[in-house]
XYZ file of C-alpha atoms in Angstrom:
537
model
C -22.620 -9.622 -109.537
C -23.227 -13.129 -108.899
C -26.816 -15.020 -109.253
C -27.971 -18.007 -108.094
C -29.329 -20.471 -110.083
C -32.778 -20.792 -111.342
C -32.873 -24.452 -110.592
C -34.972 -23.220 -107.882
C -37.575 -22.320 -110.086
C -40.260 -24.529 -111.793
C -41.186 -22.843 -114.992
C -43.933 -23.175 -117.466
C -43.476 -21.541 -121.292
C -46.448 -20.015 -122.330
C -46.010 -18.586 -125.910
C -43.849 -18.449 -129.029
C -43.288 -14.964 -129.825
C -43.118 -14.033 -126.478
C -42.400 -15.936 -123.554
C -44.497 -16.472 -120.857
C -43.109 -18.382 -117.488
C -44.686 -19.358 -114.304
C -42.171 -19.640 -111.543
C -42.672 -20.911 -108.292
C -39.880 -20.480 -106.382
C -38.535 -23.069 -104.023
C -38.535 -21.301 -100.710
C -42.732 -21.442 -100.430
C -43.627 -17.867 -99.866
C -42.677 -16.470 -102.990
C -45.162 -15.037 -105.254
C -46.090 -17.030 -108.609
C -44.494 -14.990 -111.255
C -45.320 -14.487 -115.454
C -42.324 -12.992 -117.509
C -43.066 -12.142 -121.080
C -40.757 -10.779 -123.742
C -39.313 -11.252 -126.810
C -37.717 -14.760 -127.450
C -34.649 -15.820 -126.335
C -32.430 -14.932 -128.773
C -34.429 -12.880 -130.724
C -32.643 -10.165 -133.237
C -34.630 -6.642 -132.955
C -34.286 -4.136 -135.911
C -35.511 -0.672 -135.575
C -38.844 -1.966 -135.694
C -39.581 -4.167 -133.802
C -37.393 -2.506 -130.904
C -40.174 0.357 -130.920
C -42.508 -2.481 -130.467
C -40.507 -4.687 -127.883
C -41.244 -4.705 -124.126
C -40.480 -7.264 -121.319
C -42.960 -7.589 -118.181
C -43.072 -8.945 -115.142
C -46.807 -10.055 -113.997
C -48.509 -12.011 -110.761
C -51.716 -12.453 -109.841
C -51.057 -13.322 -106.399
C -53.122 -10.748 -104.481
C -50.073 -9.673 -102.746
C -49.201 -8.111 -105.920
C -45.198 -8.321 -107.273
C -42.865 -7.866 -104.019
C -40.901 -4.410 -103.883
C -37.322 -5.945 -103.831
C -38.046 -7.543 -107.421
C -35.930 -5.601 -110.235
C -34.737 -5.393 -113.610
C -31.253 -5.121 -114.783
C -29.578 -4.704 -118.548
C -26.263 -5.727 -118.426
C -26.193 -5.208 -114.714
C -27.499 -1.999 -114.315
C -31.004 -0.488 -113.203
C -33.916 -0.453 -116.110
C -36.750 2.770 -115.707
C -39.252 0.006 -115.599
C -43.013 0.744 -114.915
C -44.355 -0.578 -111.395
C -47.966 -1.189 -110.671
C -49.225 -3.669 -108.056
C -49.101 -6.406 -109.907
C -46.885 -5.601 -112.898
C -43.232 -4.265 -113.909
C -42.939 -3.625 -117.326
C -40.152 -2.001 -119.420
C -40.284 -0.423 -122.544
C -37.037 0.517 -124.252
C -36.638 3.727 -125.359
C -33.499 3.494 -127.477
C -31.094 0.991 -127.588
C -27.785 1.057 -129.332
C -26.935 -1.924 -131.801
C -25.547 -4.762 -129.601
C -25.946 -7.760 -127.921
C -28.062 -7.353 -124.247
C -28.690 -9.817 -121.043
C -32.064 -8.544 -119.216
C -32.723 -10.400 -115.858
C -35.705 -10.399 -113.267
C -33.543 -10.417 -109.846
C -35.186 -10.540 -106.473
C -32.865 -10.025 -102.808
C -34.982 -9.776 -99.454
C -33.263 -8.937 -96.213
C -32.388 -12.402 -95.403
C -30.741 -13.293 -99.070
C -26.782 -12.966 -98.582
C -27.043 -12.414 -103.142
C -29.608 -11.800 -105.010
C -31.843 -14.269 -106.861
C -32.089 -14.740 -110.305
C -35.489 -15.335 -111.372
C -35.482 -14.727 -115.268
C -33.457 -13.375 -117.770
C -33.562 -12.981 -121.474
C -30.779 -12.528 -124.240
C -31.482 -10.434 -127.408
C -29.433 -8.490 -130.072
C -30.343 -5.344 -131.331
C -29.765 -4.291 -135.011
C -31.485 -0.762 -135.572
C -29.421 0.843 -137.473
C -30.718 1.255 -141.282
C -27.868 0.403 -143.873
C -26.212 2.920 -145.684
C -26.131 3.393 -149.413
C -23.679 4.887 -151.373
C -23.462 5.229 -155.121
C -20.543 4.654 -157.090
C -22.452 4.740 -160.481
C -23.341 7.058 -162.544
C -20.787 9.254 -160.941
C -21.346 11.925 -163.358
C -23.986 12.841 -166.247
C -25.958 10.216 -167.416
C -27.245 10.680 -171.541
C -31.022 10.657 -172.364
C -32.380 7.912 -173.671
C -28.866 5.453 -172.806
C -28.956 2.741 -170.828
C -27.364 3.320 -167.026
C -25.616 1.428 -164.762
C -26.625 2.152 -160.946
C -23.868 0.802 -158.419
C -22.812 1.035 -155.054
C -22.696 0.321 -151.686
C -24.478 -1.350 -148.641
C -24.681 -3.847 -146.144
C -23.683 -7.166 -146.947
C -26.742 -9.082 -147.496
C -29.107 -6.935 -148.045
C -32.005 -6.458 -150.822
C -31.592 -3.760 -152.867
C -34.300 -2.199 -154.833
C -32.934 -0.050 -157.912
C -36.109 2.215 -159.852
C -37.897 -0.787 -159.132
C -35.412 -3.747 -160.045
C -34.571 -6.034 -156.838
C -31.160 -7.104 -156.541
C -28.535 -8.490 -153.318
C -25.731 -7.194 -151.883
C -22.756 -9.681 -152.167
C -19.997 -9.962 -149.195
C -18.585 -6.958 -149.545
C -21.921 -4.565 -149.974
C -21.899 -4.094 -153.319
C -24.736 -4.447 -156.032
C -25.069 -3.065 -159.281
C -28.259 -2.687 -161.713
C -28.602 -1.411 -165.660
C -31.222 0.220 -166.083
C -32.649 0.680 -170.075
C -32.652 4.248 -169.362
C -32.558 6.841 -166.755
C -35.521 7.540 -164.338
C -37.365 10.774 -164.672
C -37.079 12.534 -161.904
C -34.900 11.235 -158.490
C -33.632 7.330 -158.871
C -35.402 5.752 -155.560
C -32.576 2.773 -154.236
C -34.654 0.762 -151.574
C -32.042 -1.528 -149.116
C -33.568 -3.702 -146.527
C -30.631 -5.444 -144.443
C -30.761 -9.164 -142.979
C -32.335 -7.299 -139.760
C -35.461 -6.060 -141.564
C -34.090 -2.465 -140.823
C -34.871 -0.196 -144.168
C -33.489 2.734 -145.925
C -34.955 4.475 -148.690
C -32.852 7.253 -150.349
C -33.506 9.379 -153.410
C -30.847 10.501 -155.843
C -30.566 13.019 -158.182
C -29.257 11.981 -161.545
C -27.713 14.714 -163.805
C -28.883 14.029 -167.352
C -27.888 15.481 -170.762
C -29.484 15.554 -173.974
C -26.014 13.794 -175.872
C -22.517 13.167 -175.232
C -19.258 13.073 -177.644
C -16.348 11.371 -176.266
C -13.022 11.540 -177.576
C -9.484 10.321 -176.619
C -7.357 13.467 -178.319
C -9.121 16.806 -179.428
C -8.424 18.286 -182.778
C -10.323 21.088 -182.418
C -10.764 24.790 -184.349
C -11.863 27.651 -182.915
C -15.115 29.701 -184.123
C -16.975 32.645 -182.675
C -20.830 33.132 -182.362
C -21.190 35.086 -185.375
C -19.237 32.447 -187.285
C -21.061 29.822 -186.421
C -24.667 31.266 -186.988
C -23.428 32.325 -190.694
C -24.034 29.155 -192.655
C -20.733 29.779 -195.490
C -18.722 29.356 -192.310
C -20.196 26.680 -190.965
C -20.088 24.690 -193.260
C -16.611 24.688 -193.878
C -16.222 23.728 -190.630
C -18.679 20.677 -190.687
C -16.695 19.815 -193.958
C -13.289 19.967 -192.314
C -15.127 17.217 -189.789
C -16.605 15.351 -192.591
C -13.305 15.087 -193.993
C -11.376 13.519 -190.822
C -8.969 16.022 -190.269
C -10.790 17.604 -187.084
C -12.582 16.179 -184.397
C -14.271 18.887 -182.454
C -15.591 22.674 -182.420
C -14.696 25.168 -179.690
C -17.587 27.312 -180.042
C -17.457 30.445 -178.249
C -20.056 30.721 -175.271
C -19.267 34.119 -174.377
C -16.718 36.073 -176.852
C -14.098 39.062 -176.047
C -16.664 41.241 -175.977
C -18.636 39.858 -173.474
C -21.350 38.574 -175.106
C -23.088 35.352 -175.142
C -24.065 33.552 -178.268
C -27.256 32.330 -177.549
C -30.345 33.242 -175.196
C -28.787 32.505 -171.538
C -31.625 32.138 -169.049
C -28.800 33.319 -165.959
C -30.163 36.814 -164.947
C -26.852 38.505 -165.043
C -26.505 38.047 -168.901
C -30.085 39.494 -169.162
C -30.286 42.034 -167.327
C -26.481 43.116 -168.749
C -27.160 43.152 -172.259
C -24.822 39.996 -173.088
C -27.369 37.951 -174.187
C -27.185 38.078 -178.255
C -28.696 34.756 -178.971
C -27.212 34.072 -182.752
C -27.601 30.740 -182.261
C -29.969 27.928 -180.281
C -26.712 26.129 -177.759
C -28.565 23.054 -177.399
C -29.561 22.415 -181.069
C -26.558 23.711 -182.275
C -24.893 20.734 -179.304
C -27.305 18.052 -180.990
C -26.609 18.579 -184.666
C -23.075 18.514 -183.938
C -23.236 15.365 -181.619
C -25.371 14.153 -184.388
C -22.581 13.895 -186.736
C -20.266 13.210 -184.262
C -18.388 15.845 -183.215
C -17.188 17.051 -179.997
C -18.202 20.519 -178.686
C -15.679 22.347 -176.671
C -17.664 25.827 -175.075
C -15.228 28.708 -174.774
C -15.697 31.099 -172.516
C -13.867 34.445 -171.901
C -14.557 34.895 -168.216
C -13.022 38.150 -166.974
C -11.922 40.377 -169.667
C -16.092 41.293 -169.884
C -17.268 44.653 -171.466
C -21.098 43.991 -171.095
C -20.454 42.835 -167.475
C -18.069 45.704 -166.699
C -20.103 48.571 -167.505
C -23.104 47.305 -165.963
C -21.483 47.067 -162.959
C -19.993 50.527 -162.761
C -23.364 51.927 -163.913
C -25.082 50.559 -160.705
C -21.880 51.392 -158.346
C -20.778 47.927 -157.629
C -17.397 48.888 -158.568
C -16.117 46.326 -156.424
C -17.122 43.679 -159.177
C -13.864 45.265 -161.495
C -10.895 45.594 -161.306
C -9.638 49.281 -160.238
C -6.585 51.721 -160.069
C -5.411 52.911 -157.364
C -7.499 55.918 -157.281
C -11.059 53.928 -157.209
C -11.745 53.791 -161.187
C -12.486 50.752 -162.757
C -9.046 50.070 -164.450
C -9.176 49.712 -168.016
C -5.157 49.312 -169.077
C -5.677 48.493 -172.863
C -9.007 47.217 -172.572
C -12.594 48.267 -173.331
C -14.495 49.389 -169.718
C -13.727 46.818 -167.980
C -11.793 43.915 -166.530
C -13.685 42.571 -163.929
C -12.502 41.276 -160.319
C -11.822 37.697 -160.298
C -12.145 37.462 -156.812
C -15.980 38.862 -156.227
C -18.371 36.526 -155.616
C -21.056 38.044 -158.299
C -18.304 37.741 -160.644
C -17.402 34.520 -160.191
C -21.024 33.235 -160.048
C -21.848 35.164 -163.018
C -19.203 32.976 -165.134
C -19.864 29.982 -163.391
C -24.056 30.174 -164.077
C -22.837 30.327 -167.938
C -21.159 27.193 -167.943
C -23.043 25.125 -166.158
C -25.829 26.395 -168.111
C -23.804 25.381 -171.448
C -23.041 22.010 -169.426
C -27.104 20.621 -168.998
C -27.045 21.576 -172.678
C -24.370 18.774 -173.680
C -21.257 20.352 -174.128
C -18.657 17.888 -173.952
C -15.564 20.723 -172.722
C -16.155 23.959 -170.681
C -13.013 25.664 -171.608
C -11.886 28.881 -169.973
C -10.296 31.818 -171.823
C -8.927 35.190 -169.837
C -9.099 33.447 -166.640
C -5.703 35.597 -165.315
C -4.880 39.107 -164.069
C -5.478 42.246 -167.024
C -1.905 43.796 -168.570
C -0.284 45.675 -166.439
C 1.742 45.445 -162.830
C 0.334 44.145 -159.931
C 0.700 47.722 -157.595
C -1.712 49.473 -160.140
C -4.422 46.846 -159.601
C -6.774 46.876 -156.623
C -9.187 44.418 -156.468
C -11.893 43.606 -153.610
C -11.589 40.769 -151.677
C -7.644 40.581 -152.059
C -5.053 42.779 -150.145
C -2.973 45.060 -152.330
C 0.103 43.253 -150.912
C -0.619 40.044 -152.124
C -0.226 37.831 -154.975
C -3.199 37.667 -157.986
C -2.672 33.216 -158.497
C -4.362 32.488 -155.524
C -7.642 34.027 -156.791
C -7.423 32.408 -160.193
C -6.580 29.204 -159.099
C -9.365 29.265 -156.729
C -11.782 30.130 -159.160
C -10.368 26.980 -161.205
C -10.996 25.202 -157.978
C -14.457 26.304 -157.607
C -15.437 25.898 -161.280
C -14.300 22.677 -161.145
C -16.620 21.325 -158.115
C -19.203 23.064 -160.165
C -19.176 21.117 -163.167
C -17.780 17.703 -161.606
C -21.074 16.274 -161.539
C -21.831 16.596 -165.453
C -18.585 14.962 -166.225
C -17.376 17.116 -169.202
C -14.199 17.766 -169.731
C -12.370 20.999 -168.017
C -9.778 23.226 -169.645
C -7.951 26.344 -169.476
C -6.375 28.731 -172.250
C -3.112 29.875 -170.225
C -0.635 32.259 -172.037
C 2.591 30.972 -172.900
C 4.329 32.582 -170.705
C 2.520 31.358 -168.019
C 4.384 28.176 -167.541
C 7.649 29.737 -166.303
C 6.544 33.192 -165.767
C 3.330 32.782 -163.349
C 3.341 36.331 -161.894
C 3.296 38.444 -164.895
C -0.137 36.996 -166.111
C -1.111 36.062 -162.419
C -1.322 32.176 -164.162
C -0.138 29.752 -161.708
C 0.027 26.301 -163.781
C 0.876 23.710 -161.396
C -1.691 25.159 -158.943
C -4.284 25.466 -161.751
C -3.735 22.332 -162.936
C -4.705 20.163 -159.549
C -8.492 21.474 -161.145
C -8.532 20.897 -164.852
C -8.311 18.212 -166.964
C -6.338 19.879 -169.631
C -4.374 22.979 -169.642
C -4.251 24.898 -173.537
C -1.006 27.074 -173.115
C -1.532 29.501 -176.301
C 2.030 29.175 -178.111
C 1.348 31.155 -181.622
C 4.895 31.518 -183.435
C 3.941 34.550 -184.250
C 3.763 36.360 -181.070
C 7.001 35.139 -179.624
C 9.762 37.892 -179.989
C 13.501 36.954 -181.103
C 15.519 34.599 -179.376
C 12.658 33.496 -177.133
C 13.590 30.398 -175.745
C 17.029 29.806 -177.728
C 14.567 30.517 -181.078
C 16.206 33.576 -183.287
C 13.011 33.847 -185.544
C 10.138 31.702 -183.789
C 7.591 32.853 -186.379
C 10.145 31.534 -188.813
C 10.785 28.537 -186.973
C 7.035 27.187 -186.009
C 9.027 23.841 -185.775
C 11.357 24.985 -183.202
C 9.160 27.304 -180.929
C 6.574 25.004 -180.577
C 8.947 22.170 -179.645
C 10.396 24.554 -177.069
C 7.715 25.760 -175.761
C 5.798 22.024 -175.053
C 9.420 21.177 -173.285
C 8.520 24.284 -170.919
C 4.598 23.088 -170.604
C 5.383 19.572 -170.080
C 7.995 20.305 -166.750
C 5.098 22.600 -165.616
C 2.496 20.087 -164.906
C 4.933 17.276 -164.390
C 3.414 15.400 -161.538
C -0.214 16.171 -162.220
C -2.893 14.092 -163.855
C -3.292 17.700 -166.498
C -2.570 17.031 -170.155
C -1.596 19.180 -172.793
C -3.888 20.531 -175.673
C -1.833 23.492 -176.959
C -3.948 26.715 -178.585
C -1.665 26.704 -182.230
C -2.307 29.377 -184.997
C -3.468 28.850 -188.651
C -3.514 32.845 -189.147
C -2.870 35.489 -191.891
C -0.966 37.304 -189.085
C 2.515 37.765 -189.933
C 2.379 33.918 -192.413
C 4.609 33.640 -194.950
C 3.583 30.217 -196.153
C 0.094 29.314 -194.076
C -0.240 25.775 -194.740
C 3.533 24.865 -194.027
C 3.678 26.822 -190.973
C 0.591 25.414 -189.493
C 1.937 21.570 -190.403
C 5.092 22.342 -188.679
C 2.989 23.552 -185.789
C 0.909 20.217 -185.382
C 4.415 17.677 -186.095
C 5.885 19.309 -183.066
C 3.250 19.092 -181.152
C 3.063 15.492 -182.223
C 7.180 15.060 -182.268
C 6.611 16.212 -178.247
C 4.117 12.912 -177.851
C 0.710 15.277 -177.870
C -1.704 14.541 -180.722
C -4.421 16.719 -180.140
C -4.719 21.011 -180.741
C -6.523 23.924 -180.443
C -6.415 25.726 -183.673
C -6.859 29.226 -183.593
C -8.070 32.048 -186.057
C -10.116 34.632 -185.175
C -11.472 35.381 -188.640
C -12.209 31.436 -188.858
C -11.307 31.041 -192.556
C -8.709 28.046 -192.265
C -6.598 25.935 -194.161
C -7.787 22.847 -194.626
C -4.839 21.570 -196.937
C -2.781 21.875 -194.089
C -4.234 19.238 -192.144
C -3.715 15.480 -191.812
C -5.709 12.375 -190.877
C -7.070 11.854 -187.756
C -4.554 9.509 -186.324
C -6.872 6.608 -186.293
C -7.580 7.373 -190.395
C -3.471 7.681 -190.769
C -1.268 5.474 -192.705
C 1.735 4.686 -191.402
């Protein structure tokens, strides 16, 4: 559409803020007309677009003539019309730049006249924020670093620090400590257009971080029984360990300390030996990491409970319909149920606001026995078992992402080239933990295993082997290694040698770090060197 000029026009501004314009046009029996709006070039946010109108007044007593109109960007506006007065208030308006005009064409005009126009831009659109920083759990008490993303430009108000965007959006603020409650991030972009977003920091009471674990194994009862524990604290004390994983919930089902989940209550598991989070801060205290075991599905407090209140489908049954036992107490339950899975899951994240530093999984695989004797809800008896467990890894994982502890698995040692038999599917488990603990005791390999004739007289060899196996199972994966090894009375001949032999494969195969396991927790500290920082080479 073409306009002609407004050189016919005399004009008169009347304001700042808005304009105001008298224009008589040239032809002498057009009406004197007032057109008031935002400025010229004026930049509406959000608003002062809610605010914004443009109007169209006379006071000839003719009133405004019917062919006058108002067009955005060429097209119709739903303005107002009284006698006098055609006003237009925007509803909505995407983010753009606009050209509003005041047109008039009578019979006898071949085009129609421009009369007025205005040009504005419209920003209304509140900037984004996204945070980068603290990705994970934040520590009571430690200083924090809040980053992220906006506009570029804008002011950015962090728990009540001000700070600007640079060029590319991003900010960043320490704060001495974290915020009780939700961390408020204010942004106000170049428009004036605000957002104001509240996020939920996960905090713990304490953290220990370290690069390898050199960890020993102890059970509930263990640990609340102070000749025990102290040997344990001592074996820290003396440099040759790093960590304690303390059993959350045990073989037996039953959980070392008073768990608030309702499952664990109302099942009996709860034993409550110990207090988790003062047991977390004492060790933290003297600087050792906790790793939380938990045995997830082999669960005889769970089990029982279940069949007494007919939810069979929470085990694991025969093919008849009874909850399937195999070699186990009543029962092993189904690692596909919901409940189940929820039940294990409420546990650890429990353990995880505590301050554990590792959840680590134990009996996270299908019971003994093959796969046509097992029926289990939820999965068709012609399928495979590896899905489930692997999507319980998956799920477990997303669970405790945001408290940024560390996520393992004990696998059987089998499991790396043998998935099926313990339904433990290692490369698919391992896109969902950060460490996978294959449990390689000499002792319970038979002859030749692996080229070995007599791995429980070889600890050297079968270890070695064993880690070549692991290591070509979660090739390609971000997973690392921390291998379960034995310091034992079972079948030793000569306990300190065979556990050194144990740890200088594991080293020999570039992994510096173990699980040590003995379920009477009585070990040998003789047979233990430096931590590798403390080493002399």
């Amino acid at each position: 559409m073409t306009f002609r000029g407004a050189r016919e026009a005399t004009i008169r501004l009347l304001g700042a803020a808005t304009a105001g314009v008298l224009l008589t046009a040239c032809g002498g029996g057009d009406a004197a007309l007032e057109f008031e709006g935002p400025d010229d070039g004026t930049l509406l946010n959000a608003q002062t677009l809610q605010d914004a109108a443009w109007e169209v007044r006379t006071d000839d007593e003719d009133g405004l003539p019917p062919t006058l109109t108002l067009l955005l960007d060429g097209q119709s506006v739903d303005a107002q019309r009284a006698a006098d007065t055609l006003r237009w208030d925007p509803d909505d308006l995407d983010d753009g730049e606009y050209t509003l005009v005041v047109q008039r064409q009578d019979e006898d005009d071949e085009e129609p006249r421009l009369l007025h126009e205005w040009e504005f831009a419209v920003d209304a659109t509140p900037p984004e924020i996204a945070l980068s920083s603290p990705d994970s759990a934040v520590v009571a008490g430690e200083s924090v670093l809040v980053a992220g993303t906006t506009d570029a430009g804008a002011t950015v108000t962090v728990a009540g620090q001000e700070t600007e965007a640079d060029e590319d959006g991003a900010f960043e603020v320490e704060l001495d400590e974290a915020p009780e409650g939700d961390l408020e991030i204010v942004a106000v972009d170049e428009a004036g257009n605000t957002s104001d977003d509240q996020f939920t920091l996960v905090t713990v009471p304490s953290r220990v971080e370290v690069d390898e674990v050199r960890s020993v194994h102890v059970t509930s009862h263990a640990w609340a029984t102070e000749s025990f524990r102290e040997r344990l604290l001592q074996m820290a004390d003396d440099g040759i360990i790093n960590s304690i994983a303390l059993t959350l919930k045990d073989e037996g089902g039953r959980i070392g300390w008073d768990s608030d989940v309702e499952l664990a209550q109302l099942s009996g598991a709860n034993e409550g030996v110990y207090d988790l989070e003062q047991t977390i801060a004492d060790l933290h205290e003297r600087g050792i990491h906790v790793a939380g075991r938990i045995v997830a599905f082999r669960d005889p407090m769970l089990g029982p409970y279940a069949r007494d209140n007919g939810d069979l489908d929470w085990l694991v049954q025969t093919t008849s319909g009874e909850p399937y036992t195999g070699r186990y107490e009543c029962c092993f339950t189904n690692f596909a149920h919901p409940e189940v899975i929820e039940y294990n899951l409420a546990i650890a994240e429990e353990a995880a606001r505590a301050g554990v530093d590792d959840i680590l999984w134990d009996y996270i695989r299908k019971p003994d026995g093959p796969r046509d004797n097992l029926v289990l809800e939820g999965i068709p008896n012609d399928e495979p078992l590896e899905p489930a467990i692997i999507e319980f890894t998956r799920q477990a994982d997303e669970r405790l992402s945001r408290y940024g502890i560390g996520h393992g698995a004990s696998l059987y040692g089998i499991a790396a080239d043998r998935p099926t038999q313990i339904a433990q599917d290692v490369p698919g488990m391992s896109e969902h933990l950060d460490y996978v603990a294959p449990m390689i005791y000499p002792s319970h390999w038979g002859p030749g295993e692996y080229g070995v004739a007599d791995p429980n007289r070889q600890p050297y060899d079968i270890i070695t082997a064993t880690l070549e196996v692991w290591q070509d199972a979660v090739e390609g994966t971000d997973t690392r290694i921390v291998p379960w090894l034995e310091d034992t009375t079972y079948r030793a001949w000569d306990r300190p040698f065979q556990v050194r032999e144990q740890i200088r494969a594991s080293r020999d195969q570039g992994i510096d770090e173990f699980l040590m396991w003995d379920p009477s927790v009585r070990y040998t500290p003789e047979a233990y060197d430096a931590m590798p920082q403390d080493r002399e080479e």
